[in-house]
Coordinates of C-alpha atoms in Angstrom, one line a residue:
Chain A
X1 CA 4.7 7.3 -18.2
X2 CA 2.9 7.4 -14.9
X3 CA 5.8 7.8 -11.9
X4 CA 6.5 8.7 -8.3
X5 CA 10.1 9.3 -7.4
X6 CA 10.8 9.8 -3.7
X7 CA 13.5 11.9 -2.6
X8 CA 15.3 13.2 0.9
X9 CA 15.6 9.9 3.0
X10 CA 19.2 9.6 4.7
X11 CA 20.7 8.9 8.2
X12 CA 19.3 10.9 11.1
X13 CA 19.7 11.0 14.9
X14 CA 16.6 10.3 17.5
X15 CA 15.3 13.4 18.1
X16 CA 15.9 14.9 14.2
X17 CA 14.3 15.6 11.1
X18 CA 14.0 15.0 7.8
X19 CA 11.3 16.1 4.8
X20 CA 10.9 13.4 1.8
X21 CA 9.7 14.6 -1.6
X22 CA 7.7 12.8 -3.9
X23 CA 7.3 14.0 -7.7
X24 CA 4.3 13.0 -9.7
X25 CA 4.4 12.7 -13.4
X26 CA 2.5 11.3 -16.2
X27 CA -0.6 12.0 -15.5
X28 CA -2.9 14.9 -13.5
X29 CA -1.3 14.8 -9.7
X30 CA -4.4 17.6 -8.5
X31 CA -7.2 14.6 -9.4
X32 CA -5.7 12.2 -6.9
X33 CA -5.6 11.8 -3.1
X34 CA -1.9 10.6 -2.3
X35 CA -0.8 8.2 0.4
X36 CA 2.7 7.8 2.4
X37 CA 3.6 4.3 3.3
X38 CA 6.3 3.0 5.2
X39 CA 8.4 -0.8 5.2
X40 CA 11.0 -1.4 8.6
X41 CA 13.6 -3.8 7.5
X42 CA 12.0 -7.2 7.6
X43 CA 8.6 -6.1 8.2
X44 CA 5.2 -5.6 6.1
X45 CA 3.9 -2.2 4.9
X46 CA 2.4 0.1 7.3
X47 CA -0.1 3.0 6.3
X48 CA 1.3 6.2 7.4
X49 CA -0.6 9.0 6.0
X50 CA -2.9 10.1 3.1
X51 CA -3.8 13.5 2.1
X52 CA -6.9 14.6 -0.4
X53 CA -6.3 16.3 -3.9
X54 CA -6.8 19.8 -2.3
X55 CA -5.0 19.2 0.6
X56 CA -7.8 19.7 2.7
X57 CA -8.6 16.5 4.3
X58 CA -5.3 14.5 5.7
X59 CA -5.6 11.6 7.8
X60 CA -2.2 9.8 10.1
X61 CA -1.5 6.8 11.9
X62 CA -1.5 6.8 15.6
X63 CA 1.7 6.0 15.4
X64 CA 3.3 9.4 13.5
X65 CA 0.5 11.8 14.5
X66 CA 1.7 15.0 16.2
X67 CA 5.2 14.1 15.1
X68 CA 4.5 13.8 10.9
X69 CA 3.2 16.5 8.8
X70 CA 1.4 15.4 4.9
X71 CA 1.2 18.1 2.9
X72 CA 1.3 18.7 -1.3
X73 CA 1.8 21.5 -3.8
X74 CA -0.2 20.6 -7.0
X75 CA 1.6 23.3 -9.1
X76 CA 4.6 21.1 -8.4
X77 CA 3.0 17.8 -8.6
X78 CA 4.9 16.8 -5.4
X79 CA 4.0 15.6 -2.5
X80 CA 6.0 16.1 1.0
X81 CA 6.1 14.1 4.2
X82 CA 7.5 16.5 7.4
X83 CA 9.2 14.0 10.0
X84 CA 9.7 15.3 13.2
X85 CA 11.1 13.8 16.6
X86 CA 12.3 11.0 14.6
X87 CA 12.5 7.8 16.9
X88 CA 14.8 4.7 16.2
X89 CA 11.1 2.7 14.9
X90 CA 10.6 5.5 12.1
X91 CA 13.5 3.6 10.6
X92 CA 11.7 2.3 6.8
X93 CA 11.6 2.5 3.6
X94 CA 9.3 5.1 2.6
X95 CA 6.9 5.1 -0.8
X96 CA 4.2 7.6 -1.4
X97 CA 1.7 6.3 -3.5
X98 CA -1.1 7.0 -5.6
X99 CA -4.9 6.3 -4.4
X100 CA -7.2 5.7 -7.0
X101 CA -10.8 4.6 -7.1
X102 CA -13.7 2.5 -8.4
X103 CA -16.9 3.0 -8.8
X104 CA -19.3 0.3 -8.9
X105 CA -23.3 1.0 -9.6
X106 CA -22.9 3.7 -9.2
X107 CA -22.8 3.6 -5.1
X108 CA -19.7 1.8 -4.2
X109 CA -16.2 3.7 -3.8
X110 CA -13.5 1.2 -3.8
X111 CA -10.3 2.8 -3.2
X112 CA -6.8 0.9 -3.8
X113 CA -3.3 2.4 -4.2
X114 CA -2.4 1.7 -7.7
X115 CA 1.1 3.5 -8.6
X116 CA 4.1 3.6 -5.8
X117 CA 7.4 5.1 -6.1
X118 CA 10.4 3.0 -5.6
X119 CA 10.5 4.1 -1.9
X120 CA 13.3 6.1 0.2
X121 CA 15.4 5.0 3.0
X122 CA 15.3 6.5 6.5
X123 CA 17.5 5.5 8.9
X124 CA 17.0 7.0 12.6
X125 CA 20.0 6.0 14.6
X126 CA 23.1 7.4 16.6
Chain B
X1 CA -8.8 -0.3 13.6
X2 CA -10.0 -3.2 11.6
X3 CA -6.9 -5.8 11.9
X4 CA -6.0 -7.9 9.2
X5 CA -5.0 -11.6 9.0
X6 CA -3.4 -13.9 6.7
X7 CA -2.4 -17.9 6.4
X8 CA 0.1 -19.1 5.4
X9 CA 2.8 -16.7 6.5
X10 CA 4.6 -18.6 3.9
X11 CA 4.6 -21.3 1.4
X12 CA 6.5 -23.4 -0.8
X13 CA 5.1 -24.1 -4.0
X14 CA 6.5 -25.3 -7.2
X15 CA 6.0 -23.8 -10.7
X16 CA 2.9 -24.7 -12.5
X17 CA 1.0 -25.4 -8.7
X18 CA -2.2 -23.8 -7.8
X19 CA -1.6 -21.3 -5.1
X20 CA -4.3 -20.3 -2.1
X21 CA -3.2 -17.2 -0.4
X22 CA -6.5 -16.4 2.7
X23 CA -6.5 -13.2 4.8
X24 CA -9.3 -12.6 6.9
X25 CA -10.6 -8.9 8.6
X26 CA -11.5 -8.7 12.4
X27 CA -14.9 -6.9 11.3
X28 CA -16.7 -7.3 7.7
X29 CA -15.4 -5.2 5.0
X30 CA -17.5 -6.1 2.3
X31 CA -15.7 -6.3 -0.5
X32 CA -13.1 -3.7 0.4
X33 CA -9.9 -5.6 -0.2
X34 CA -6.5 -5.1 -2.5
X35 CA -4.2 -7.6 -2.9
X36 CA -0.3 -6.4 -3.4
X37 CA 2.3 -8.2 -4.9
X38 CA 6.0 -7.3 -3.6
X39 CA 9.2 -8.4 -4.7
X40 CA 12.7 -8.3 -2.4
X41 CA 14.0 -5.0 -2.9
X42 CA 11.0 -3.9 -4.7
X43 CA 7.9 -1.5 -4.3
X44 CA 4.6 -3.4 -3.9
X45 CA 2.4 -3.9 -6.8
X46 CA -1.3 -3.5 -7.1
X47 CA -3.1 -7.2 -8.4
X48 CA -6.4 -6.7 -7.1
X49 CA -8.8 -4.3 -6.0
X50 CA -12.8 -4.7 -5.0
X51 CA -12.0 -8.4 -3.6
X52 CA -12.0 -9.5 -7.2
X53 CA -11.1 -6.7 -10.2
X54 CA -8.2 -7.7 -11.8
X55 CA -6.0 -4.5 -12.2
X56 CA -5.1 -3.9 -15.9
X57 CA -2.5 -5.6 -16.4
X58 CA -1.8 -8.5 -14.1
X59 CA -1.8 -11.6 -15.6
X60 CA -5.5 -13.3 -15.3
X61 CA -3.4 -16.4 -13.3
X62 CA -4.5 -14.1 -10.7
X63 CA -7.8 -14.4 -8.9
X64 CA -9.4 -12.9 -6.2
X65 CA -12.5 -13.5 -4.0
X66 CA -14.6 -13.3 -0.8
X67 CA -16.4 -10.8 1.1
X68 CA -17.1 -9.8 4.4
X69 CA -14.5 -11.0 6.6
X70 CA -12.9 -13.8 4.2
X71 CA -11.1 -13.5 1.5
X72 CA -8.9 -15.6 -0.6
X73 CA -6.0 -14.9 -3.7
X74 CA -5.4 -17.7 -6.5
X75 CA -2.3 -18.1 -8.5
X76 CA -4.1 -20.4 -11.0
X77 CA -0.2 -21.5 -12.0
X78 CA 2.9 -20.5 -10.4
X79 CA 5.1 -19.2 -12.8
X80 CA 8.8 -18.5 -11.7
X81 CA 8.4 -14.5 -11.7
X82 CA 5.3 -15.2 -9.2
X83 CA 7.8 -16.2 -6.2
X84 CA 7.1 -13.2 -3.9
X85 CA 5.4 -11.8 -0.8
X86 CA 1.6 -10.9 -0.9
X87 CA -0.6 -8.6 0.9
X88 CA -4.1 -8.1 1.8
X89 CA -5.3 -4.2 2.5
X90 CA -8.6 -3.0 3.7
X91 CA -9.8 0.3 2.3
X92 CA -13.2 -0.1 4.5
X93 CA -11.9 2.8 7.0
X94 CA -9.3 4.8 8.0
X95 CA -6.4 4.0 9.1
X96 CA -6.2 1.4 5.6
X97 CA -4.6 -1.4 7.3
X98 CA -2.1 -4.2 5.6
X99 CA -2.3 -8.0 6.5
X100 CA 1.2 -9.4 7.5
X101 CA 1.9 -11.0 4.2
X102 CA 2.5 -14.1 3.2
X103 CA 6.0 -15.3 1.5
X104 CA 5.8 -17.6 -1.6
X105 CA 8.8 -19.4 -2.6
X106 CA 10.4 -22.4 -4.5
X107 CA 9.7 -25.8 -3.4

């Protein structure tokens, strides 16, 4: 069946790193852009990152660019999420998701995010 | 970024009630709007995509509509697994941006 397992969340000083996984399966991982999204404790979801089924086009949020680096490797049907200078508000559960989209008359993309993984846990604290 | 808005940020509702769930967007979206379903401890879960297509799937208790800046989610009738906390999401532009959510639980 379709899944996304995340992978390589844990506790981590400010300052740190940490690289999550994600591993596709069930269906064709190089047709679909892939997002990251993130949860603090307590809080709604927040966008973090998506990256295009070539891995050519990537977008961040303002709040991870320069520190966070999307990347993929479709012969592994994974997807990775590089975390650098981790700061106490990266702390969040983490799910990658899938993007799929619509296409109505032919004209109109509507894109949604229509699988998730059951997220990973980062903790950034001392 | 487009900012997204929702009322109420919570509810109480009994089962079998008719259930309004409105988010609004601080610039039209046309119909550019999901609807996620999440559960405590849970990953969210898509219900509806386009303003108003039903992902395969999700019971058709679930309705969405609106367009432009308004939109609005109907539980037709509450059933006891529908207690959760809902989202709105634009996917007008980058960055895709989530509404706060808004928490429906037993009366």
């Amino acid at each position: 069946q379709v899944q996304l397992v995340e992978s390589g969340g844990g506790l981590v000083k400010p300052g740190g790193s940490l690289r999550l996984s994600c591993a596709a399966s069930g269906f064709t991982f190089s047709d679909y852009y892939m997002s990251w999204i993130r949860q603090a404790p307590g809080k709604g979801l927040e966008w973090v990152s998506y990256i295009s089924s070539s891995g050519s086009t990537i977008y961040y949020a303002d709040s991870v660019k320069g520190r966070f680096t999307i990347s993929r490797d479709n012969a592994k049907n994974s997807l990775y999420l590089q975390m650098n200078s981790l700061r106490a508000e990266d702390t969040a559960v983490y799910y990658c998701a899938r993007r799929d989209t619509a296409i109505q008359s032919a004209y109109y993309y509507y894109y949604y995010m229509d699988v998730w993984g059951k997220g990973t846990t980062v903790t950034v604290s001392s | 970024d487009i900012q997204m808005t929702q009322s109420p940020s919570s509810l109480s509702a009994s089962v079998g009630d008719r259930v309004t769930i409105t988010c609004r967007a601080s610039q039209s979206i046309s119909s550019y709007l999901n609807w996620y379903q999440q559960k405590p401890g849970k990953a969210p879960k898509l219900l509806i995509y386009a303003a108003s297509s039903l992902q395969s799937g999700v019971p058709s208790r679930f309705s969405g509509s609106g367009s432009g800046t308004d939109f609005t989610l109907t539980i037709s009738s509450l059933q006891p697994e529908d207690f959760a906390t809902y989202y709105c999401q634009q996917s007008y532009s980058t960055p895709p941006t989530f509404g706060p959510g808004t928490k429906v639980d037993i009366k």
